[in-house]
XYZ file of C-alpha atoms in Angstrom:
781
model
C 27.262 44.399 -8.805
C 23.795 44.871 -7.589
C 23.688 47.970 -4.803
C 21.183 47.389 -1.915
C 19.440 50.151 -2.632
C 18.059 48.100 -5.809
C 18.248 44.235 -4.276
C 15.322 45.991 -1.336
C 13.421 48.106 -4.262
C 12.965 45.017 -6.709
C 13.505 41.799 -3.713
C 14.987 39.738 -6.558
C 17.104 37.007 -5.015
C 20.993 36.459 -5.983
C 22.739 33.135 -6.420
C 23.325 30.826 -3.546
C 25.098 28.398 -4.183
C 25.836 25.037 -2.019
C 29.440 23.848 -2.712
C 29.812 20.583 -4.028
C 33.375 20.027 -3.269
C 33.343 17.370 -0.835
C 30.996 15.471 -2.449
C 33.011 15.382 -5.848
C 35.958 14.956 -4.219
C 34.311 11.485 -3.102
C 33.073 10.748 -6.597
C 36.768 11.258 -8.224
C 37.832 8.810 -5.950
C 35.436 6.284 -7.037
C 36.216 7.123 -10.761
C 36.530 3.093 -11.656
C 33.144 2.658 -10.587
C 30.770 0.916 -7.660
C 30.511 -2.587 -6.728
C 27.927 -3.804 -5.689
C 27.811 -3.680 -1.003
C 27.419 -7.928 -0.724
C 28.209 -9.588 2.916
C 29.556 -6.352 4.080
C 31.750 -5.246 1.032
C 31.900 -3.946 -2.427
C 32.088 -6.435 -4.660
C 34.627 -5.755 -8.048
C 32.627 -3.191 -10.245
C 31.712 -4.896 -13.426
C 28.817 -4.337 -16.188
C 29.290 -0.521 -15.105
C 26.492 1.907 -16.622
C 26.763 5.623 -16.101
C 25.088 8.062 -13.739
C 24.329 11.523 -14.622
C 23.690 14.612 -12.943
C 20.060 15.469 -14.294
C 20.602 19.446 -13.750
C 23.922 19.169 -16.281
C 23.077 16.017 -18.373
C 27.137 15.217 -17.005
C 28.281 11.938 -15.683
C 29.120 11.921 -12.229
C 29.724 7.911 -11.632
C 29.657 4.797 -12.653
C 27.596 1.856 -11.036
C 27.368 -1.831 -11.471
C 24.427 -3.413 -13.411
C 23.446 -6.576 -10.995
C 23.553 -9.730 -12.526
C 21.708 -12.465 -11.528
C 25.003 -13.880 -9.427
C 24.582 -10.662 -7.681
C 21.521 -11.321 -6.703
C 22.720 -14.690 -5.703
C 24.998 -13.806 -3.417
C 23.102 -11.222 -1.618
C 20.436 -13.069 -0.879
C 22.214 -15.566 -0.011
C 24.263 -13.390 2.335
C 21.211 -12.123 3.635
C 20.423 -15.557 4.734
C 23.231 -16.197 6.409
C 23.197 -13.378 8.498
C 19.827 -13.767 9.228
C 19.910 -16.281 11.820
C 22.018 -13.676 14.326
C 20.738 -10.958 13.526
C 17.165 -11.636 14.109
C 18.160 -13.546 17.621
C 19.425 -10.551 18.744
C 17.596 -8.372 21.494
C 15.182 -6.328 20.538
C 17.559 -3.452 22.845
C 20.773 -4.878 20.400
C 18.702 -4.328 17.408
C 17.793 -0.738 17.835
C 21.850 0.249 19.428
C 22.674 -0.358 15.534
C 19.654 1.759 14.153
C 20.273 4.341 16.619
C 24.489 4.401 15.682
C 22.998 4.416 11.707
C 20.385 7.509 12.594
C 23.605 9.431 14.467
C 26.260 8.411 11.367
C 23.393 9.967 8.893
C 23.130 13.004 10.881
C 26.613 13.518 10.469
C 26.812 13.518 7.490
C 23.371 15.344 6.542
C 24.995 18.243 4.248
C 27.097 15.984 2.331
C 24.278 13.340 1.595
C 22.004 16.216 0.630
C 23.976 17.590 -1.962
C 24.774 14.070 -3.330
C 21.245 13.258 -3.223
C 20.556 16.650 -5.471
C 23.474 16.114 -7.291
C 21.784 12.643 -8.455
C 18.328 13.290 -8.537
C 17.873 16.704 -9.682
C 16.090 18.164 -6.944
C 16.966 21.819 -5.128
C 19.197 21.518 -2.247
C 16.615 22.952 0.009
C 14.368 19.932 -0.301
C 17.708 17.943 -0.005
C 18.144 19.940 3.138
C 15.561 20.292 4.615
C 13.392 17.718 3.861
C 14.897 14.170 2.242
C 17.991 13.534 5.052
C 16.311 14.997 8.290
C 13.137 12.110 7.678
C 16.040 9.616 7.168
C 17.517 9.900 10.462
C 14.359 10.301 11.774
C 13.063 7.138 10.559
C 16.338 5.742 12.029
C 15.095 6.564 15.060
C 12.039 5.843 15.372
C 12.543 2.515 14.101
C 15.316 2.068 16.975
C 12.531 2.598 19.139
C 10.259 -0.244 17.474
C 13.107 -2.327 18.128
C 13.200 -2.124 21.951
C 9.800 -2.700 22.189
C 8.995 -5.600 20.469
C 8.666 -7.986 23.230
C 6.010 -6.390 24.588
C 4.128 -4.936 22.017
C 4.566 -7.531 19.311
C 4.427 -10.744 21.400
C 4.235 -13.849 19.504
C 5.593 -12.692 16.352
C 8.879 -13.264 14.328
C 11.019 -11.804 11.799
C 9.209 -12.011 7.864
C 13.030 -13.106 6.488
C 14.867 -12.088 3.851
C 13.727 -9.107 2.490
C 13.706 -7.805 -1.458
C 13.297 -3.843 -1.417
C 12.958 -2.175 -4.826
C 12.510 1.633 -4.710
C 12.401 4.418 -7.080
C 14.615 6.951 -8.163
C 12.164 10.285 -6.971
C 13.576 10.077 -2.971
C 16.246 7.921 -3.298
C 17.597 8.245 0.515
C 14.304 8.578 1.911
C 13.133 5.623 0.565
C 15.621 3.541 1.295
C 15.304 4.425 4.738
C 11.396 3.794 4.926
C 12.250 0.395 3.620
C 15.531 -0.410 5.521
C 14.537 0.622 9.254
C 11.954 -1.192 9.417
C 13.139 -4.616 8.345
C 16.058 -4.029 10.546
C 14.382 -2.972 13.038
C 11.749 -6.286 13.317
C 15.158 -8.992 12.899
C 15.120 -9.166 9.252
C 17.964 -8.885 6.794
C 17.637 -6.734 3.358
C 18.676 -6.622 -0.272
C 18.123 -3.793 -1.169
C 17.736 -2.482 -5.383
C 17.650 1.852 -5.456
C 17.076 3.115 -8.863
C 19.629 2.561 -11.955
C 19.491 6.518 -12.421
C 19.982 7.681 -8.273
C 21.884 4.832 -6.972
C 24.433 7.076 -5.306
C 23.150 7.615 -1.938
C 22.056 4.626 -1.325
C 26.525 3.350 -2.125
C 26.995 6.235 0.391
C 24.773 4.699 2.925
C 26.213 0.874 2.446
C 30.059 2.912 3.405
C 27.776 4.341 6.308
C 26.870 0.399 7.405
C 30.412 -0.305 7.282
C 31.272 2.802 9.914
C 28.437 1.611 11.764
C 29.609 -1.912 12.337
C 26.448 -3.670 11.257
C 27.100 -7.072 10.973
C 27.936 -7.912 7.548
C 24.855 -9.137 5.266
C 22.677 -7.724 7.449
C 22.344 -4.451 4.624
C 22.883 -5.529 0.936
C 22.796 -3.344 -2.047
C 22.377 -4.409 -5.857
C 22.265 -1.726 -8.006
C 20.936 -1.928 -11.445
C 17.711 -1.930 -13.809
C 14.711 -3.404 -13.818
C 16.359 -6.460 -14.798
C 18.367 -6.429 -11.446
C 14.902 -6.077 -9.919
C 13.123 -8.268 -11.659
C 15.320 -11.040 -10.380
C 15.639 -9.996 -6.764
C 11.651 -10.172 -6.611
C 12.013 -13.957 -8.316
C 14.484 -14.935 -5.702
C 12.761 -18.053 -4.538
C 15.264 -16.931 -0.985
C 13.591 -13.939 -0.582
C 10.495 -13.756 2.376
C 9.231 -10.072 1.424
C 8.744 -8.080 -1.278
C 8.664 -4.257 -0.823
C 8.214 -2.314 -3.774
C 8.035 1.418 -4.628
C 7.177 2.566 -8.276
C 4.855 2.288 -10.967
C 1.741 0.833 -10.844
C 2.131 -1.401 -13.889
C 6.098 -2.743 -12.258
C 4.022 -3.514 -9.462
C 1.106 -5.513 -11.169
C 4.172 -7.544 -12.696
C 5.148 -8.099 -9.198
C 2.240 -9.019 -7.823
C 1.996 -11.738 -10.515
C 5.426 -13.233 -10.607
C 5.430 -13.464 -6.595
C 1.913 -15.179 -6.844
C 2.087 -18.503 -5.674
C 5.573 -18.071 -4.201
C 4.043 -17.532 -0.356
C 6.373 -14.350 -0.379
C 4.947 -11.424 1.838
C 4.092 -8.402 -0.286
C 3.280 -4.656 0.200
C 3.351 -2.132 -2.854
C 2.969 1.425 -2.884
C 2.281 2.685 -6.273
C 1.192 5.813 -8.847
C -1.169 8.364 -7.810
C -2.733 10.980 -8.968
C -3.976 12.580 -5.706
C -7.279 15.028 -5.835
C -6.251 18.643 -4.051
C -9.463 20.112 -3.037
C -10.790 23.353 -2.298
C -13.890 24.382 -0.884
C -15.392 28.557 -1.080
C -14.502 29.026 2.805
C -10.684 28.258 2.364
C -8.133 30.488 2.978
C -7.160 31.162 -0.510
C -3.457 32.624 0.227
C -2.886 29.141 2.413
C -4.243 27.291 -0.553
C -1.884 28.166 -3.381
C 1.263 28.046 -1.154
C -0.215 24.351 -0.354
C -0.422 23.644 -4.419
C 3.220 24.725 -4.673
C 4.036 22.383 -1.627
C 1.378 19.821 -3.497
C 3.116 19.629 -7.120
C 6.038 21.705 -7.732
C 7.830 19.824 -4.665
C 10.303 17.719 -6.323
C 9.204 18.622 -9.527
C 5.865 16.692 -9.421
C 7.970 14.061 -9.223
C 5.916 12.698 -6.164
C 3.762 9.639 -6.485
C 1.085 11.596 -4.138
C 1.676 14.775 -5.506
C -1.649 16.988 -5.564
C -1.990 16.637 -9.397
C -5.616 17.025 -9.561
C -7.356 20.261 -8.256
C -10.513 20.545 -7.826
C -11.585 24.338 -6.915
C -15.280 25.121 -6.060
C -16.935 27.270 -8.895
C -16.915 30.807 -7.127
C -13.609 30.538 -6.351
C -11.910 28.987 -9.006
C -11.155 32.167 -11.137
C -10.016 33.779 -8.257
C -7.753 30.774 -6.701
C -6.141 30.754 -10.321
C -5.146 34.078 -11.095
C -3.474 33.813 -7.261
C -1.338 30.331 -8.873
C -0.895 32.255 -12.105
C 0.888 35.010 -9.939
C 2.392 32.517 -7.496
C 4.217 30.485 -10.407
C 5.520 33.869 -11.772
C 7.722 33.514 -8.960
C 9.069 30.087 -9.041
C 12.558 29.949 -9.570
C 13.112 26.984 -12.374
C 17.307 26.009 -12.794
C 20.501 25.022 -10.639
C 18.954 22.449 -7.898
C 22.402 23.452 -5.775
C 21.705 27.041 -6.075
C 19.421 27.159 -2.457
C 16.893 29.995 -4.254
C 15.623 27.826 -6.386
C 12.007 26.230 -6.138
C 12.052 23.705 -9.216
C 14.831 21.815 -10.089
C 15.494 19.274 -12.702
C 13.679 16.643 -14.028
C 15.824 12.904 -13.456
C 16.368 12.160 -16.612
C 15.739 12.932 -20.364
C 13.231 10.069 -21.139
C 11.300 10.646 -18.030
C 11.122 14.846 -19.692
C 10.106 13.259 -23.021
C 7.088 11.351 -21.198
C 6.341 14.555 -19.541
C 6.139 16.242 -23.323
C 4.491 13.611 -24.796
C 1.712 13.908 -22.125
C 1.370 17.788 -22.851
C 1.525 16.701 -26.376
C -1.610 14.732 -25.979
C -3.446 17.791 -23.682
C -2.530 19.815 -26.215
C -4.388 17.922 -29.254
C -7.907 17.806 -26.828
C -7.839 21.644 -26.682
C -6.781 21.931 -22.931
C -5.848 25.466 -21.920
C -2.248 25.333 -21.024
C -0.277 28.394 -18.879
C 3.361 28.814 -17.785
C 5.033 31.962 -16.685
C 8.474 31.580 -18.032
C 9.340 29.021 -20.850
C 13.128 29.965 -20.508
C 14.952 27.237 -18.821
C 18.600 26.167 -19.033
C 20.070 25.078 -21.827
C 21.707 22.744 -19.860
C 19.904 19.867 -18.636
C 16.417 18.053 -17.734
C 13.952 20.744 -16.999
C 10.446 21.019 -17.490
C 8.429 24.793 -16.573
C 5.747 24.870 -13.661
C 2.166 23.892 -15.535
C -1.110 24.890 -14.891
C -3.745 23.426 -17.220
C -7.212 24.827 -17.193
C -10.682 23.701 -17.526
C -9.808 19.959 -18.066
C -12.415 17.267 -18.304
C -12.572 13.810 -15.872
C -12.080 11.625 -19.405
C -8.921 13.946 -20.516
C -6.058 11.991 -20.357
C -4.278 14.935 -17.919
C -6.808 14.307 -15.619
C -6.342 10.561 -15.683
C -2.511 9.369 -16.335
C -0.284 10.274 -14.058
C 1.997 12.627 -15.360
C 4.574 12.735 -12.730
C 5.831 16.245 -13.824
C 5.094 19.869 -12.699
C 1.693 19.870 -13.942
C -0.975 20.457 -12.519
C -4.711 19.738 -14.202
C -7.150 22.126 -12.481
C -11.565 21.286 -12.695
C -14.183 22.322 -10.938
C -17.052 21.395 -8.301
C -20.404 23.095 -6.653
C -21.564 20.523 -4.290
C -19.242 18.587 -1.696
C -20.729 15.754 -3.252
C -19.634 16.409 -6.598
C -16.412 17.098 -4.949
C -16.099 13.789 -3.417
C -17.088 12.181 -6.995
C -14.616 13.804 -9.127
C -11.780 12.643 -6.230
C -12.790 9.411 -6.591
C -12.921 9.249 -9.977
C -9.680 7.603 -10.608
C -8.110 4.260 -10.595
C -5.248 5.364 -7.970
C -6.366 6.247 -4.044
C -2.621 7.441 -2.656
C -3.510 10.140 -1.333
C -5.411 13.872 -0.817
C -5.912 17.317 0.124
C -8.618 18.962 1.579
C -9.069 22.970 1.822
C -12.060 23.988 3.750
C -12.252 26.207 7.517
C -14.938 23.994 8.216
C -13.905 21.348 10.456
C -17.381 19.347 9.594
C -16.831 19.558 6.182
C -13.323 18.730 6.219
C -13.994 15.048 8.038
C -17.169 14.643 6.093
C -15.354 14.920 2.849
C -11.742 13.140 4.233
C -13.865 9.828 5.447
C -15.212 9.502 1.751
C -12.424 10.340 -0.343
C -11.115 6.942 -1.281
C -7.121 7.163 -0.771
C -4.781 6.007 2.064
C -3.809 9.265 3.514
C -5.611 11.998 3.152
C -4.698 15.776 4.710
C -6.605 18.888 5.773
C -5.119 22.384 4.854
C -1.951 21.010 4.430
C -0.336 18.570 2.197
C 2.832 16.315 2.132
C 3.109 15.819 5.494
C 5.176 13.155 5.740
C 6.790 11.212 9.436
C 8.215 7.897 10.331
C 5.560 7.547 13.217
C 2.842 7.753 10.046
C 2.078 5.356 8.435
C 1.728 5.963 4.076
C 0.427 3.512 1.419
C -2.454 3.266 -1.018
C -6.090 2.092 -1.897
C -6.599 0.734 -5.464
C -3.969 0.441 -7.906
C -1.677 2.736 -5.562
C -0.898 -0.388 -4.362
C -1.654 -1.884 -0.357
C -0.037 -2.376 2.458
C 2.116 0.607 4.557
C 5.343 2.609 5.457
C 5.710 4.031 8.624
C 4.630 3.493 12.203
C 2.874 0.653 13.430
C 0.844 -0.231 10.748
C 4.152 -0.159 8.372
C 6.118 -2.078 11.434
C 3.955 -4.978 11.060
C 4.573 -6.242 7.672
C 8.083 -6.864 8.730
C 6.506 -9.226 11.959
C 4.611 -11.967 10.755
C 2.619 -14.098 13.182
C 2.388 -18.199 13.172
C -1.293 -19.090 13.209
C -0.846 -22.319 10.351
C -0.114 -25.852 11.902
C 2.806 -25.997 9.211
C 1.442 -29.718 6.929
C 0.327 -28.136 3.671
C -3.031 -28.458 2.310
C -2.669 -30.965 -0.673
C -5.862 -32.974 -2.473
C -8.032 -32.445 0.227
C -8.966 -29.031 -2.102
C -11.437 -30.458 -4.238
C -10.929 -29.491 -7.727
C -13.790 -29.589 -10.195
C -13.332 -33.913 -10.999
C -14.269 -34.233 -7.048
C -17.427 -33.023 -7.164
C -19.184 -36.011 -6.483
C -22.837 -36.492 -8.633
C -22.869 -33.200 -10.663
C -26.301 -33.104 -11.784
C -28.944 -30.472 -12.629
C -31.091 -29.496 -9.916
C -34.547 -31.854 -9.340
C -32.461 -34.599 -11.175
C -30.808 -37.335 -9.462
C -31.881 -39.675 -6.636
C -31.973 -36.764 -4.563
C -35.183 -34.818 -4.805
C -34.896 -31.076 -5.135
C -36.407 -30.171 -1.963
C -33.450 -31.076 -0.021
C -31.043 -28.572 -2.344
C -29.619 -26.074 -0.341
C -29.387 -22.681 -2.212
C -26.766 -20.132 -2.352
C -27.444 -16.940 0.030
C -27.604 -14.032 -1.768
C -28.372 -10.070 -0.633
C -30.397 -11.275 1.956
C -31.785 -14.020 0.287
C -31.700 -17.695 -0.667
C -31.221 -17.790 -4.442
C -30.774 -20.809 -7.034
C -27.659 -21.110 -8.737
C -28.381 -19.444 -12.153
C -27.325 -22.799 -13.508
C -29.965 -24.633 -11.931
C -27.282 -27.044 -11.466
C -26.502 -28.655 -8.290
C -24.358 -31.321 -6.326
C -24.394 -34.425 -4.416
C -22.571 -33.761 -0.667
C -21.131 -37.133 0.825
C -20.452 -38.133 4.144
C -17.023 -39.936 4.643
C -18.407 -43.172 3.457
C -19.733 -41.851 0.270
C -23.706 -41.436 1.066
C -25.430 -38.495 -0.079
C -26.410 -36.346 2.487
C -27.979 -33.848 0.167
C -27.277 -31.584 -2.504
C -25.875 -28.026 -2.866
C -25.838 -25.400 -5.361
C -23.123 -25.294 -7.235
C -22.428 -21.529 -7.958
C -20.615 -20.313 -11.272
C -19.289 -17.336 -12.463
C -22.655 -15.106 -12.347
C -23.455 -16.326 -9.169
C -20.020 -14.573 -7.692
C -21.327 -11.458 -9.830
C -25.100 -11.132 -8.435
C -23.476 -11.712 -5.067
C -20.249 -8.991 -5.454
C -23.695 -6.744 -6.458
C -25.303 -7.619 -3.399
C -22.320 -6.707 -1.128
C -21.702 -3.288 -2.989
C -25.344 -2.219 -1.991
C -24.977 -3.235 1.403
C -22.314 -0.357 1.754
C -24.134 1.079 4.753
C -23.059 -0.931 6.860
C -19.044 0.171 7.275
C -21.257 3.791 7.812
C -23.297 1.889 11.039
C -21.169 2.565 14.343
C -19.067 0.397 15.983
C -21.556 -0.362 18.769
C -24.242 -1.395 15.912
C -21.562 -3.908 14.680
C -21.235 -5.411 17.903
C -24.792 -5.753 18.786
C -25.338 -7.666 15.389
C -22.857 -10.069 15.629
C -23.282 -10.492 19.307
C -27.193 -11.734 18.532
C -25.232 -13.994 15.789
C -23.550 -16.178 18.440
C -26.670 -15.878 20.959
C -28.456 -17.709 17.956
C -26.119 -19.952 17.239
C -25.856 -21.009 20.521
C -29.423 -21.469 20.751
C -29.199 -24.433 17.753
C -25.657 -25.631 19.273
C -27.060 -29.271 19.284
C -28.667 -28.629 15.461
C -25.035 -27.676 14.070
C -23.398 -30.458 16.251
C -25.316 -33.115 14.512
C -25.093 -31.710 11.242
C -21.295 -31.570 11.259
C -21.074 -34.834 12.401
C -22.982 -36.292 9.598
C -21.321 -34.398 6.724
C -17.463 -35.120 8.289
C -17.577 -37.895 10.543
C -16.701 -36.158 13.225
C -17.405 -37.799 16.878
C -20.259 -35.835 18.113
C -18.026 -34.730 21.346
C -15.667 -33.084 18.404
C -18.434 -31.558 16.186
C -19.723 -30.330 19.821
C -16.644 -28.638 20.576
C -16.040 -26.914 16.791
C -19.653 -25.593 17.420
C -18.809 -24.084 20.802
C -15.628 -23.032 19.651
C -17.902 -21.055 16.814
C -20.102 -19.412 19.579
C -16.757 -18.209 21.614
C -15.401 -16.817 17.787
C -18.417 -14.761 17.397
C -18.483 -13.270 20.863
C -15.075 -12.507 20.330
C -14.908 -10.351 16.963
C -17.875 -9.029 18.796
C -16.353 -7.937 21.216
C -13.762 -6.303 19.176
C -16.023 -4.604 16.604
C -15.955 -1.255 19.117
C -12.044 -1.689 20.582
C -9.630 -2.373 16.921
C -8.980 1.144 17.421
C -7.021 3.681 15.166
C -5.037 5.979 16.800
C -3.255 9.235 16.675
C 0.374 9.595 16.042
C 2.950 11.374 17.940
C 4.566 12.908 14.562
C 7.238 15.700 14.537
C 4.372 18.078 12.982
C 2.157 20.843 14.972
C -0.558 19.018 13.056
C -2.760 16.105 14.828
C -2.304 13.015 13.139
C -4.900 10.719 12.869
C -4.424 6.810 11.611
C -7.890 5.504 11.362
C -8.638 1.332 10.345
C -11.449 1.256 7.414
C -13.105 -1.487 6.041
C -11.966 -2.693 2.995
C -15.488 -2.578 1.160
C -16.338 -5.649 -0.089
C -14.071 -8.946 0.620
C -14.134 -12.495 -0.937
C -13.349 -14.858 1.652
C -12.354 -18.554 0.574
C -12.711 -21.337 3.211
C -11.248 -24.938 3.697
C -12.730 -28.410 4.072
C -11.272 -28.419 7.112
C -13.219 -27.320 10.442
C -16.066 -25.937 7.920
C -18.250 -24.195 10.442
C -14.941 -22.955 12.418
C -13.151 -21.775 9.657
C -16.026 -19.957 8.126
C -16.903 -18.044 11.289
C -13.643 -17.269 11.673
C -12.859 -15.867 8.471
C -16.521 -14.099 8.369
C -16.932 -12.541 11.684
C -13.659 -10.246 11.805
C -14.462 -8.972 8.038
C -18.250 -8.381 8.982
C -17.064 -6.637 12.740
C -14.800 -4.175 10.841
C -17.258 -3.074 8.585
C -16.802 -5.243 5.544
C -19.102 -6.902 3.448
C -18.858 -10.741 2.340
C -19.053 -12.839 -0.475
C -18.326 -16.247 1.469
C -17.460 -19.644 -0.709
C -17.581 -22.229 2.434
C -16.096 -25.682 2.182
C -16.802 -27.475 -1.230
C -16.989 -30.504 0.902
C -19.094 -29.714 3.768
C -20.533 -26.738 2.579
C -23.929 -27.542 4.610
C -22.429 -26.126 7.604
C -22.689 -22.329 5.943
C -26.146 -22.753 4.447
C -27.056 -23.261 7.535
C -25.455 -20.559 9.198
C -27.436 -18.328 7.054
C -30.039 -19.045 8.918
C -28.998 -17.703 11.669
C -27.835 -14.271 9.760
C -31.625 -14.191 9.120
C -32.350 -14.259 12.578
C -29.755 -11.689 13.989
C -30.775 -8.747 11.902
C -27.662 -8.963 10.032
C -28.374 -6.880 6.428
C -28.704 -8.403 3.319
C -25.631 -8.160 1.254
C -23.275 -8.321 4.570
C -22.419 -11.939 4.528
C -23.173 -13.963 0.846
C -22.265 -17.764 0.071
C -22.124 -18.762 -3.065
C -21.541 -22.811 -2.832
C -19.766 -24.734 -5.271
C -15.994 -25.979 -5.996
C -14.037 -23.239 -4.384
C -10.948 -23.242 -6.310
C -13.114 -22.190 -9.415
C -15.199 -19.287 -7.566
C -12.176 -18.348 -5.693
C -10.292 -17.815 -8.994
C -13.617 -15.118 -10.002
C -13.865 -13.310 -6.809
C -9.915 -12.589 -7.733
C -10.387 -11.490 -10.671
C -13.476 -9.384 -10.073
C -12.846 -5.870 -9.684
C -15.627 -4.973 -7.579
C -14.309 -7.153 -4.919
C -11.246 -5.047 -2.728
C -9.189 -8.014 -1.055
C -9.730 -11.801 -1.034
C -8.611 -14.304 1.954
C -8.280 -17.735 0.846
C -7.515 -20.954 2.484
C -6.484 -24.000 0.231
C -4.074 -25.651 -1.745
C -1.116 -23.787 -3.061
C -2.135 -24.342 -6.761
C -5.271 -21.917 -6.203
C -3.206 -19.811 -4.000
C -1.254 -19.061 -6.866
C -3.807 -18.506 -9.134
C -5.699 -16.076 -6.337
C -2.888 -13.951 -6.049
C -1.703 -13.906 -10.019
C -5.519 -12.636 -10.595
C -5.788 -9.978 -7.956
C -3.387 -8.173 -9.929
C -5.848 -7.189 -12.120
C -6.998 -3.890 -9.638
C -4.038 -4.921 -7.145
C -6.493 -6.081 -4.686
C -4.909 -7.109 -1.535
C -4.643 -11.081 -1.063
C -3.981 -13.597 2.131
C -3.169 -16.875 1.409
C -2.880 -19.850 3.611
C -1.698 -22.610 1.888
C -0.999 -24.670 5.074
C -3.004 -26.355 7.400
C -4.710 -23.631 10.043
C -4.916 -24.293 13.388
C -8.741 -23.146 13.695
C -8.860 -23.273 17.406
C -6.291 -20.150 17.661
C -6.595 -19.074 14.637
C -8.019 -15.788 16.383
C -6.887 -11.980 17.088
C -4.899 -8.806 15.721
C -3.855 -10.327 13.130
C -7.276 -10.807 10.956
C -8.538 -7.882 12.189
C -5.385 -5.932 10.693
C -5.561 -7.733 7.351
C -9.564 -6.461 7.581
C -8.625 -3.228 7.279
C -6.095 -1.059 5.673
């Protein structure tokens, strides 16, 4: 036995095991295996698969491999429960969420131990971080449920939600998904990861104890096949997925054209930027939290350390000294810092990537490679001198591996931080507040922590940019994803959206009966431009008479327009006041030419003069409306539990593609382009195919209204073909499409390339009423 005097001299930790007796007794009573939780009860277990303790490799339970029939039954139960659950008052739903929070708190220790046994993370993390945050999410969203009528008027629940969660935070991800859905009035079918289903099944028992109505929450266990069946199910109205970028891309393709709402929280390769004036001791502790928390199995892990050249060696030395003190071992030991990797297959992936890094000649350092004899463990690792092109700098390792490189200037730090296809999170360390705010604003990430890392709270939205997905979870931002505004009239767009064969009289510019001098050109980079092909098409009035020629835009024209929009990115940096003034000027100049635009609309569309005048007047009011909102769609300071200030900033997507319908050709164009531009985006707009002159006349208004070149670009032609090009273009960050269902499906499927956000409308829109926050919310991230 160690003597007290020796302990005081060495300050070594002794073992401090957490008892798992209650959890193992609970598992023993369910030795026959878990069924799925459908319609308020557990189904008979079948097609069982084993669940293992990552720290020992021992089997701890068996769960059902959910089948297509199980998914059908779960979706049917959720659909049956939806009307009554959605009809409850917000107060009544709040009481249920409050009850769930209380039941979680009553079982905090049990759930923490079960999570640690199932996942392999240290008990300190499960006990002190995960489970308290689970309760926090249910409490927080009970509040949103109670406030729905006043805070979200004119909205309704999105419907039945299919939710697929990963294995790194099994219970916390469950709360992130289920709490807002239930608060919003939705019902849920959740598919936990096959490695870690046990806390989800324990939560199902809590749902029964809390008296949650049958069918409101359903849980189907199993592997990726069960998840794929859920995402593709026609009875699901929204899919929420957290996991790998590859699977997220597959889900985007699978849901394209189905009308399902979709949010994706995907992978990351987050930068951890340390400037030369940073508190290095604090930064070292931040690194420990950033990459060795949960064994590095965190989508927003700070796995790329970018250190100022002047302090890099000192920082690395302190890191090595700190790494030498990290304890790897039994996750149930409260003295353990780094637990087990979730499964042998994940451990093998880490080792494979590290072998590839070693083959590149990288310097790899570990304090102590002695690991427990059983289980899946990997030691904390530091890799220095890594080049931007290295596989370890590019690929998400999802393990306790930190790679590092240096920078000399803030601009170089930002360039390195953004040199990734991901954009989930970042961490900036400096004592200079001006530098912190400047660098944080320029890093393309959904969350940026300053002198901190891995801070999560139910009141703060979390989510990514680029291939880290789209949508947010938590806070008002996340809650909005489960409520929808009904801005559509219900009647589907049909054959009215022109197909290529519907372009009457396509002819090379200058040929045919209508002279080239009457051909409306494209508008790219603030200048009129001929189509790259030199081709045009005849625009006919309702009687079939030609009223002019419009340029037949092509893939090359879209590329030119996207390039022009990207060059105009300084528009986003302009003050909101400046953008508002420009939009007011647009509205003013449009008003000065109201009669001219009304006559053009009447001639093109056959609309009565009064109706055409009303559309122009509505377009003017719409431009004024978004000019007014340009400096009023504010961010927020979220009231999170931590002592830090949490700023939620609405940022523009960047380059947006906007495809307009044939209906209300001027009003639809203004209604879609103005909110995007007001929020700082640059736009490539494809106007109505049948009635393009509303847009080509409109660019003369832009020319006289101080709109910088490239902020609005207009490419006329066959809308669906141009829409597909926009959706496929990696330089486009978001696409809005209003048109026929087939076109919407192609846009959504093609957007999977760089996982750009899409907003498609395949039903006729009531354009006189189509304005407001839903448009602004989708114009920002």
